[in-house]
Coordinates of C-alpha atoms and ligand atoms in Angstrom, one line a residue:
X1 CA 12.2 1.8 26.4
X2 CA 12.3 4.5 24.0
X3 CA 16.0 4.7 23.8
X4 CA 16.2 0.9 22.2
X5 CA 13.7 1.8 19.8
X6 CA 14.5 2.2 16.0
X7 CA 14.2 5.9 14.6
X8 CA 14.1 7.5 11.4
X9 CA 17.1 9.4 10.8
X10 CA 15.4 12.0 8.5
X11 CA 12.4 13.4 7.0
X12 CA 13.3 12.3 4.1
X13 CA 14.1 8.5 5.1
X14 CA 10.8 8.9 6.8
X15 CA 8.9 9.8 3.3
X16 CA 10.4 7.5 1.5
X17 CA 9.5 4.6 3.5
X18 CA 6.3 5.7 4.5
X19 CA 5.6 6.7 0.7
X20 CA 7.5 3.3 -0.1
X21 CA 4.9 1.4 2.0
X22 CA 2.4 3.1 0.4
X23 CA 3.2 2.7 -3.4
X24 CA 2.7 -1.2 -3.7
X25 CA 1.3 -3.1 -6.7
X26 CA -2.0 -1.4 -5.9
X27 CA -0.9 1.8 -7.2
X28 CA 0.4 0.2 -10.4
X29 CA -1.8 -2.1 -11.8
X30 CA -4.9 -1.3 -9.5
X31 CA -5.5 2.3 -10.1
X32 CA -4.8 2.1 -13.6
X33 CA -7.0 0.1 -15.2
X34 CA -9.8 1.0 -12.0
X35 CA -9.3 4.4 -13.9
X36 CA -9.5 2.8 -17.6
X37 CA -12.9 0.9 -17.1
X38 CA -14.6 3.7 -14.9
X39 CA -14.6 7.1 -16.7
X40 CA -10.9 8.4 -16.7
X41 CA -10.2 11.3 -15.7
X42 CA -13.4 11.4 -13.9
X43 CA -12.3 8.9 -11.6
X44 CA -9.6 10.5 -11.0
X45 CA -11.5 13.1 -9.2
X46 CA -13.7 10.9 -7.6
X47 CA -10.4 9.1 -6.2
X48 CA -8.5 12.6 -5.3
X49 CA -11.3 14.0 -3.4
X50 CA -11.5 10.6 -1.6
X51 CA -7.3 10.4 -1.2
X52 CA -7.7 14.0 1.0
X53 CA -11.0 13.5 2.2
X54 CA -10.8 9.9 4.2
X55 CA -7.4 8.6 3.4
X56 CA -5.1 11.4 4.6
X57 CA -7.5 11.8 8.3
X58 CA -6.8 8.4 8.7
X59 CA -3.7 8.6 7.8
X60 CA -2.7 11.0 10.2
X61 CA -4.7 9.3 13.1
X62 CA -2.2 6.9 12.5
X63 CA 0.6 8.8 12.6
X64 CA -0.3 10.8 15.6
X65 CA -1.2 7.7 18.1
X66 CA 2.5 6.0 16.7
X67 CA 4.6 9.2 17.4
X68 CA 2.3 10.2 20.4
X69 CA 3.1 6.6 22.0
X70 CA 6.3 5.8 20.3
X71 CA 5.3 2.1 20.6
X72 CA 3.3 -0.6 18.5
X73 CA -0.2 -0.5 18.1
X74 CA -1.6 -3.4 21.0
X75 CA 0.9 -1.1 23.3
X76 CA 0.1 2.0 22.2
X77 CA -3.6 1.7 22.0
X78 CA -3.8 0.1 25.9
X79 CA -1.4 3.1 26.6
X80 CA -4.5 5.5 25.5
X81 CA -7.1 3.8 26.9
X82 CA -9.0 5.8 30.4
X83 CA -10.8 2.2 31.5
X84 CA -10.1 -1.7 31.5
X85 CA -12.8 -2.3 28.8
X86 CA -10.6 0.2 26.7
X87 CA -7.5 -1.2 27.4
X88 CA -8.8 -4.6 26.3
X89 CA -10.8 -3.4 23.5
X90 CA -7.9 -1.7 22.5
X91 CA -5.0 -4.4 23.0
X92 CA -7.4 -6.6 21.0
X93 CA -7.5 -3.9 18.1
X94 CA -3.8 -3.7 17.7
X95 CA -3.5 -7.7 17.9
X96 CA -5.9 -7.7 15.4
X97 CA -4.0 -5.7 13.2
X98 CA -0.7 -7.6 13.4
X99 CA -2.3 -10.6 12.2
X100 CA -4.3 -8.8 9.2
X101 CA -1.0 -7.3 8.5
X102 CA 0.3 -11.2 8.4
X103 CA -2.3 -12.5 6.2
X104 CA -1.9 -9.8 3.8
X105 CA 1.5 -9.8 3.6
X106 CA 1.4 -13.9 3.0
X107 CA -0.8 -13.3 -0.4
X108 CA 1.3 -10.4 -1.4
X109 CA 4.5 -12.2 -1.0
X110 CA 2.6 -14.9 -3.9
X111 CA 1.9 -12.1 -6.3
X112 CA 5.2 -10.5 -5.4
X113 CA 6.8 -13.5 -6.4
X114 CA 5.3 -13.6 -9.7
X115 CA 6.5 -10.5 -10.8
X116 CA 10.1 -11.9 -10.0
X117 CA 9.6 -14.7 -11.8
X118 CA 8.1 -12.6 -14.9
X119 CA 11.3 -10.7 -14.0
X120 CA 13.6 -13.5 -14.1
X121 CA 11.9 -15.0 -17.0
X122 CA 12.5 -11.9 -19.6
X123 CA 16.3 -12.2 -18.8
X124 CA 16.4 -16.1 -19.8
X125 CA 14.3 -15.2 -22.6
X126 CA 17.1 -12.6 -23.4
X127 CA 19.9 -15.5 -22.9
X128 CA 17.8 -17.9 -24.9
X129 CA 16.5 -20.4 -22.5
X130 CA 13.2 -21.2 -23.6
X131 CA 12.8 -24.1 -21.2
X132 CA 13.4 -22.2 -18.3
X133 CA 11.0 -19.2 -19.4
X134 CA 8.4 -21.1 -20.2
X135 CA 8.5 -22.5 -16.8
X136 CA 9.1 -19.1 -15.3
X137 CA 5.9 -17.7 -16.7
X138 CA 3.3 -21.0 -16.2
X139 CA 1.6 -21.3 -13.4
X140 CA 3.0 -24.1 -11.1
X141 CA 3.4 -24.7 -7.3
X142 CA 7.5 -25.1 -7.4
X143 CA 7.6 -21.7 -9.2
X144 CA 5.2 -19.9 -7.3
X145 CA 6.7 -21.6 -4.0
X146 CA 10.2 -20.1 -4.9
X147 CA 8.7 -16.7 -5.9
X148 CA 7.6 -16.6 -2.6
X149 CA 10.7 -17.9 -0.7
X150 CA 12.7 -15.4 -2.9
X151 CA 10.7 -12.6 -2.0
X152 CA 9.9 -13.5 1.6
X153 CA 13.9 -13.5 1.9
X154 CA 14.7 -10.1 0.6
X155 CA 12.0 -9.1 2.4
X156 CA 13.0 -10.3 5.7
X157 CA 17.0 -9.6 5.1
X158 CA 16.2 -5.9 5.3
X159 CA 13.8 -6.0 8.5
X160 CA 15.9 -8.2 10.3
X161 CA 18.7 -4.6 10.3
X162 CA 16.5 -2.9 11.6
X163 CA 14.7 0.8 11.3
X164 CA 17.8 2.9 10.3
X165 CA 19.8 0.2 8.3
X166 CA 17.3 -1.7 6.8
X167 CA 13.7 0.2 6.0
X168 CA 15.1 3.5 5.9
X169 CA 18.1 2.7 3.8
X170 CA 16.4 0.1 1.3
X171 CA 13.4 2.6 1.2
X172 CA 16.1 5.9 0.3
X173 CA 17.8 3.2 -2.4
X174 CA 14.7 1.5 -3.6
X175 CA 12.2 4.6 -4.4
X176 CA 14.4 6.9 -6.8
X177 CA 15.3 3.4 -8.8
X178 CA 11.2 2.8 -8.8
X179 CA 10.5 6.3 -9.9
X180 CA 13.5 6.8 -12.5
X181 CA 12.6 3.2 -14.3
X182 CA 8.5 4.4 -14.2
X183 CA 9.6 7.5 -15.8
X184 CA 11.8 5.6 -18.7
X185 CA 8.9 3.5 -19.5
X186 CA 6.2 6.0 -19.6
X187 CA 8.6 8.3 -21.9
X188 CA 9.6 5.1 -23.9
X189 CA 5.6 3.8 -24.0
X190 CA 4.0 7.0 -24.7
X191 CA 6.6 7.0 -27.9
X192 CA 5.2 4.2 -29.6
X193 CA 1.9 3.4 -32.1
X194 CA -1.4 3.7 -30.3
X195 CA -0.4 5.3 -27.3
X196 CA -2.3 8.5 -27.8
X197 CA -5.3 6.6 -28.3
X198 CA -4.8 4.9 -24.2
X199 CA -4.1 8.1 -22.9
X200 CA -7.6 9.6 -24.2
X201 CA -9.1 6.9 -22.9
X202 CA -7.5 7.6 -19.4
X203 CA -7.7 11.6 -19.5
X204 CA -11.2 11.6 -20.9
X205 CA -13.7 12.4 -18.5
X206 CA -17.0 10.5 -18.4
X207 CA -19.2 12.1 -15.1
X208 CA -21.9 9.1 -15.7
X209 CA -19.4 6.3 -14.7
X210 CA -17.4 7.9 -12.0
X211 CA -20.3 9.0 -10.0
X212 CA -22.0 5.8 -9.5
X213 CA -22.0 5.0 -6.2
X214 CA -20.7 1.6 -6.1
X215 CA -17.7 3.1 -8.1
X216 CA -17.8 5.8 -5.1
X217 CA -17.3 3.0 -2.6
X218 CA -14.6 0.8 -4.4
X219 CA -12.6 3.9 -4.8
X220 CA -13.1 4.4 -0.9
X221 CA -11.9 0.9 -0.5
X222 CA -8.9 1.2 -2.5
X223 CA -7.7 4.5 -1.3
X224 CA -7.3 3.1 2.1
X225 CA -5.3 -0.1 0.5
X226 CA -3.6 2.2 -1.3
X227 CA -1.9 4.2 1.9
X228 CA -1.5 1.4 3.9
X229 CA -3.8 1.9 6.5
X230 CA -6.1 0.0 9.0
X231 CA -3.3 -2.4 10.0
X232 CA -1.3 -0.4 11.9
X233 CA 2.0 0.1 9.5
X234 CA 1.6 3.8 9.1
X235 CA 1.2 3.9 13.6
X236 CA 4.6 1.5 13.6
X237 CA 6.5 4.2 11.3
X238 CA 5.2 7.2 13.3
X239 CA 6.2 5.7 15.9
X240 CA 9.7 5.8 14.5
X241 CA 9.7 9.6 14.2
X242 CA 11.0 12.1 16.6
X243 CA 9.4 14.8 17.9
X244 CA 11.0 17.6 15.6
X245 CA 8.6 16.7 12.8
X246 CA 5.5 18.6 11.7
X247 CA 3.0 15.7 11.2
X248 CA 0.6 17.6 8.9
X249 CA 3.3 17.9 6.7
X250 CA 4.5 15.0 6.7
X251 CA 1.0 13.2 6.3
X252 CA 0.3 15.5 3.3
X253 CA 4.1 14.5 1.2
X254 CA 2.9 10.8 1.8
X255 CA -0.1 11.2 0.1
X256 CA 1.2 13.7 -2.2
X257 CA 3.4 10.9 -3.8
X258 CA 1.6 7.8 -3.1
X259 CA -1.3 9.7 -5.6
X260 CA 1.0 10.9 -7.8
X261 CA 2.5 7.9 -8.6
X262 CA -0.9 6.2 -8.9
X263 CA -1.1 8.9 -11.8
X264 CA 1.9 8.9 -13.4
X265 CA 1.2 5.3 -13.4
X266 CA -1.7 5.7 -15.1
X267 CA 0.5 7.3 -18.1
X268 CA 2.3 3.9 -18.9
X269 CA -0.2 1.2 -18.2
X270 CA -3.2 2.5 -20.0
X271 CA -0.8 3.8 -23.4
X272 CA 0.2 0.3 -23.5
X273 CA -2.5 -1.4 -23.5
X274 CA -3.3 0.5 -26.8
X275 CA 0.0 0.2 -28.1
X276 CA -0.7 -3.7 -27.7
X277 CA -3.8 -3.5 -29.5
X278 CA -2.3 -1.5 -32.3
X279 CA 0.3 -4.5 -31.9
X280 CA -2.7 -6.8 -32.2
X281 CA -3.2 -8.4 -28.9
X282 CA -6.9 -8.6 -27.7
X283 CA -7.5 -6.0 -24.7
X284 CA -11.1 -6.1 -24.6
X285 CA -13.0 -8.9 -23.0
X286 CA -16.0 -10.6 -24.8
X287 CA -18.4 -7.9 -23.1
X288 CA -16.7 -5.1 -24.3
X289 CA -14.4 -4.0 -20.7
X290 CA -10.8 -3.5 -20.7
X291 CA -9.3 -6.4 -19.9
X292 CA -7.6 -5.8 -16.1
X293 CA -6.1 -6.9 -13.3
X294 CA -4.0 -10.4 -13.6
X295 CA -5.0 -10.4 -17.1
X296 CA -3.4 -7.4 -18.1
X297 CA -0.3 -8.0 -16.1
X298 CA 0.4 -11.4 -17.2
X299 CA -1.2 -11.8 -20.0
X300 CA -1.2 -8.5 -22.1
X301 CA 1.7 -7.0 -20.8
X302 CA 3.8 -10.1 -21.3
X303 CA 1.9 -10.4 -25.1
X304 CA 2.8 -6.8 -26.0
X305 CA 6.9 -7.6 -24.9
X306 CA 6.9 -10.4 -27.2
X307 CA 5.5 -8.4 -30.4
X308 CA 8.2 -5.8 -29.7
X309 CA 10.9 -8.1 -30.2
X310 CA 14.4 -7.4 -28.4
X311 CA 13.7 -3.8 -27.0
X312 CA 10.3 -5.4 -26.0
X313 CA 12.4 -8.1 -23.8
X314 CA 14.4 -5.1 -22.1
X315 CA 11.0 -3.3 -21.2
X316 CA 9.6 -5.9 -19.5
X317 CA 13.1 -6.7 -17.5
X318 CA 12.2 -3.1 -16.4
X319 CA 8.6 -3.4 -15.9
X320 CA 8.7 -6.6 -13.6
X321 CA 12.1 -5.0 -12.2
X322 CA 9.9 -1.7 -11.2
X323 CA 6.6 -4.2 -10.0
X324 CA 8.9 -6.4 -7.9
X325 CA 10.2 -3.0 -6.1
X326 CA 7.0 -1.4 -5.7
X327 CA 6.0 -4.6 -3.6
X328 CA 9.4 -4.8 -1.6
X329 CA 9.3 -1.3 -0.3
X330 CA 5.0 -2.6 0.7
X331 CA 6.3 -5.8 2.0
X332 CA 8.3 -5.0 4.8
X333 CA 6.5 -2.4 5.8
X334 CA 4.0 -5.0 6.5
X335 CA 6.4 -7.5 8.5
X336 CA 7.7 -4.6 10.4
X337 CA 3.8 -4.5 12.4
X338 CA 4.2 -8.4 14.0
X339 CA 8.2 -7.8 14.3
X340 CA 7.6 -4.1 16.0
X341 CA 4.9 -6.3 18.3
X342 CA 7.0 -9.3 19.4
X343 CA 10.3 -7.2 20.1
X344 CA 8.6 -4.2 22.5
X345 CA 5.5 -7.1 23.9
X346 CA 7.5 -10.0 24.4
X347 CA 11.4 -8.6 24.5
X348 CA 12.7 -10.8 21.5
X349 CA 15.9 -10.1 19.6
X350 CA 14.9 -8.1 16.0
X351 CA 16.6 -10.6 14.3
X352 CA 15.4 -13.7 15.4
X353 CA 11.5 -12.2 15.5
X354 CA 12.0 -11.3 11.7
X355 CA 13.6 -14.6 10.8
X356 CA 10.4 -16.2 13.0
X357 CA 7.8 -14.2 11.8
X358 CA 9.0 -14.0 8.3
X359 CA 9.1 -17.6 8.4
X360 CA 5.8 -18.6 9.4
X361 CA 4.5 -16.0 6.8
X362 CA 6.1 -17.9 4.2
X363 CA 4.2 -21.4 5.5
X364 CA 1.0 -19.2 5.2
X365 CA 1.7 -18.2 2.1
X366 CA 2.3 -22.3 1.1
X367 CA -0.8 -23.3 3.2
X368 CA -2.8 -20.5 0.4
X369 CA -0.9 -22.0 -2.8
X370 CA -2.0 -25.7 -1.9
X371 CA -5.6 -24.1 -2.1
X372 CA -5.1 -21.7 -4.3
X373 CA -8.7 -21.7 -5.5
X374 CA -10.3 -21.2 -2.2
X375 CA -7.7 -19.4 -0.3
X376 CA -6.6 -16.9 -2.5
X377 CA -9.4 -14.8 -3.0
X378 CA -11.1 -15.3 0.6
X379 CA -7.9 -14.4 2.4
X380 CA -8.1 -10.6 -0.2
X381 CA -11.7 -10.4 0.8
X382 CA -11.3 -10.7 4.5
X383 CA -8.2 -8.7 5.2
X384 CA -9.0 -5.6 2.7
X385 CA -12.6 -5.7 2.2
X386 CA -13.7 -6.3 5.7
X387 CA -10.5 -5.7 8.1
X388 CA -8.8 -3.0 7.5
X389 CA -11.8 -0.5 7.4
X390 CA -12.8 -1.9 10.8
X391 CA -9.7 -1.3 12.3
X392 CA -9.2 2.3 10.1
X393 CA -12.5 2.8 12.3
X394 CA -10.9 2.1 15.8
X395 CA -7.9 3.9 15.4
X396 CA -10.1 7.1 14.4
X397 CA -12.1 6.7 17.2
X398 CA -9.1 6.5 19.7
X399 CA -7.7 9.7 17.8
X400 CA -11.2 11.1 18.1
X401 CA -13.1 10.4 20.9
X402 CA -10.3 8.7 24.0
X403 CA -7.0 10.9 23.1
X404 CA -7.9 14.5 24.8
X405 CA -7.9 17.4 22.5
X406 CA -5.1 18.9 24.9
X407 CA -3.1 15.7 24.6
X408 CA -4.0 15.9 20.6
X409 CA -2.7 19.6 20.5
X410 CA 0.3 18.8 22.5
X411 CA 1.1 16.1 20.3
X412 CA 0.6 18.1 17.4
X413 CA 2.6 21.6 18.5
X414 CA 5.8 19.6 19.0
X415 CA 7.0 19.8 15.4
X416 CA 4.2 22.9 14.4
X417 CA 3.9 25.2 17.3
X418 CA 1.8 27.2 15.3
X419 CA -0.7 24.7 14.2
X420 CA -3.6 26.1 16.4
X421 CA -4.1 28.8 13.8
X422 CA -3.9 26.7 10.8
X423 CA -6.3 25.3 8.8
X424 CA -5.4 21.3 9.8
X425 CA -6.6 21.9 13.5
X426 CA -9.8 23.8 12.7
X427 CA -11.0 20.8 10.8
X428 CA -9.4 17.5 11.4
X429 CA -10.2 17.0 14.7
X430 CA -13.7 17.2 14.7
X431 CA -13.1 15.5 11.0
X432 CA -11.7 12.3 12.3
X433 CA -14.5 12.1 15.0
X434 CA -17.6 11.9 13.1
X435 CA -16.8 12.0 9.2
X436 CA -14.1 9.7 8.6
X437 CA -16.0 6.7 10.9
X438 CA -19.5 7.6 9.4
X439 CA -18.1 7.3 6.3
X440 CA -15.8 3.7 7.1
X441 CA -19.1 2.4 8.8
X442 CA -20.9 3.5 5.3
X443 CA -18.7 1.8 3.2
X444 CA -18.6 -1.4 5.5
X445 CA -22.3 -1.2 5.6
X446 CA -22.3 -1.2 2.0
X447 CA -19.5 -4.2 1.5
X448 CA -21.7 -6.5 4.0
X449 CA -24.7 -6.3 2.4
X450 CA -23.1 -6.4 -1.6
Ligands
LIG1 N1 -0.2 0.2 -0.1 C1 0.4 -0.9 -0.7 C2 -0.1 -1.0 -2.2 O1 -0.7 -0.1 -2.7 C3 0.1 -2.2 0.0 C4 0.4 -2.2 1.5 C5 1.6 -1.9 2.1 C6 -0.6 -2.4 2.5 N2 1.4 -2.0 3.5 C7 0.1 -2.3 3.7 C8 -1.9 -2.6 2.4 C9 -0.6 -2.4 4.9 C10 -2.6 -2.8 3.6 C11 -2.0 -2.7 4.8 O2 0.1 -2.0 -2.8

């Protein structure tokens, strides 16, 4: 019933929980350092040219199938579909998805929860509780296990009201505080010792290490992490918009500011990893690579606060602050795809499918930190390695090769009546039908047999 159903309320709500979904902790500590260890600002090309070349197809594939359907994937894929083996293959896909998106969202809640406990930790630090920091920033199952229940319920307070009052508003709230605190602490970072010295190493461009093609293919990889696709989030929130909206558009300002927050991103992390050199904490590991990943965030980072004295304590407040946002905005974007499923599929109440599916997340997300060593890393591997190119792959094909290019037009003129001229419908359609699956095949191909 598409009057029940949640809607945006604007475009703007619409970007900024779309680009909220999209701006996660991948765009802050992944693309960063990614960028550091593999030639700058030649990466940086490498990774634009992917962005518009494979990210922002799919990304509209998604997009179009949501608003064309106005449903949740499982639905809206068996809604495309000409034959039984279709509508099968298709419910299968979406069900697929919903779990993926499950399974992600259960190791990102653990990580999530560490930043708000790094968080936490630099305001008891600040009111002189050494005991409780110290236990705030080791690595223990009781704080990790209330890192995740404190995230899990934020997370699941703002799903449970819903599209307008809950993502939309949290989203319109949650993104100008993330971008005003990035921008204090790239001005405030880029003001200290050493900084100049990060940003050559990030704006520098060295051809030889971006042009490897393993590089090529991890940058593929990440660019599709990066806008949230191949689980069917970005389908859910198109299906939230109406029909007034010019897709194209729309698509483009979501990857517009998921990239250039990657960027501006790149302006604090890699200056301060210099500055903490300068500072003298080790940022090189004993092979000569930038230190990265959890290593930097926890261990660098957290190093560099310290030598600062108090302003360093107030800049990691705000660092972990802006980290634990980044991954709310993510995060329930990601519960929204099994919620979405279970109220339209098996006519549940919003609230009590959140509370339900938020809370069997959260045992998922224990089940991982009692096997932290072997969990952790497979769970990653299997959901954004292997998973969501697979499923980026079906819903291209649906887009390409089952939706007609009259139903695809249609679809399309509602909100740009003039698209057939433009540039968009000369070349995405026949785009999304062979390049962007030979290229996910290519890249899956590549992951299989690394
Ligand atoms: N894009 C987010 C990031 O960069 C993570 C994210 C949100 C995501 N929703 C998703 C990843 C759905 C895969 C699928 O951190």
């Amino acid at each position: 019933m598409a009057s029940a159903r949640g809607q945006f309320s604007s475009r703007f709500g619409f970007v900024m929980a779309a680009a909220g979904s999209a701006v996660g902790l991948g765009n802050i500590w992944g693309f960063p350092t990614q960028a550091a260890s593999n030639g700058g600002a030649a990466f940086l090309i490498v990774y634009l040219i992917l962005a518009f070349t494979l990210a922002y197809p799919a990304l509209m594939a998604e997009l179009i199938i949501g608003r064309h359907a106005h449903a949740n994937a499982v639905t809206a894929l068996r809604g495309l579909s000409h034959t039984p083996a279709q509508r099968r293959f298709g419910g299968a896909a979406g069900t697929i998805g919903f779990v993926v998106a499950s399974l992600i969202l259960s190791f990102y809640a653990i990580v999530a929860g560490w930043m708000m406990a790094f968080c936490v930790s630099s305001i008891t630090a600040l009111l002189g509780s050494a005991a409780a920091t110290s236990w705030l920033t080791s690595f223990g199952f009781m704080r990790n296990e209330l890192g995740v229940l404190a995230f899990m319920g934020l997370t699941i307070m703002i799903v449970a009201r819903g599209v307008q009052n809950g993502i939309e508003k949290w989203s319109e709230r949650l993104m100008p505080m993330l971008l005003f605190t990035l921008v204090v602490l790239v001005a405030y970072v880029l003001s200290l010792e050493g900084a100049m010295e990060g940003l050559k190493v990030y704006l520098l461009p060295d051809f030889q290490r971006a042009l490897n093609p393993d590089l090529i293919i991890a940058a593929l990889g990440s660019a599709f992490f990066s806008l949230s696709l191949g689980v069917g989030t970005m389908l859910i929130y198109g299906s939230y918009l109406d029909d007034k909206q010019n897709l194209p558009l729309i698509g483009g300002l979501v990857t517009g500011v998921d990239i250039s927050i990657a960027v501006l991103a790149g302006f604090l992390v890699l200056p301060a990893m210099y500055v903490a050199l300068h500072n003298g904490v080790e940022i090189y590991t004993a092979a000569g690579d930038l230190l990265s990943e959890d290593t930097l965030i926890f261990t660098v980072l957290p190093e560099l606060f310290a030598s600062m004295g108090l302003a360093g304590t107030l800049v990691s407040v705000l660092f972990f602050f802006l980290m634990s946002i980044a991954a709310l905005t993510s995060s329930i974007s990601m519960l929204e795809v099994p919620v979405a499923y279970a109220v339209e599929e098996h006519d549940v109440g919003r609230q009590s499918a959140t509370y339900a599916i938020g809370g069997i997340i959260a045992v998922f997300s224990t089940i991982i930190l009692l096997n932290f060593d072997t969990l952790f890393g497979l769970v990653i591997t299997v959901t954004t390695r292997y998973s969501q190119p697979l499923i980026g792959f079906v819903f291209c094909i649906y887009v390409g090769w089952i939706l007609h290019r009259d139903q695809l037009l249609q679809e399309l003129r509602k909100g740009n009546p003039d698209i057939e001229r433009g540039l968009f419908w000369k070349i995405w359609p026949w785009w999304v039908r062979l390049v962007c699956p030979a290229i996910i095949l290519a890249i899956f191909a590549r992951s299989l047999l690394a």
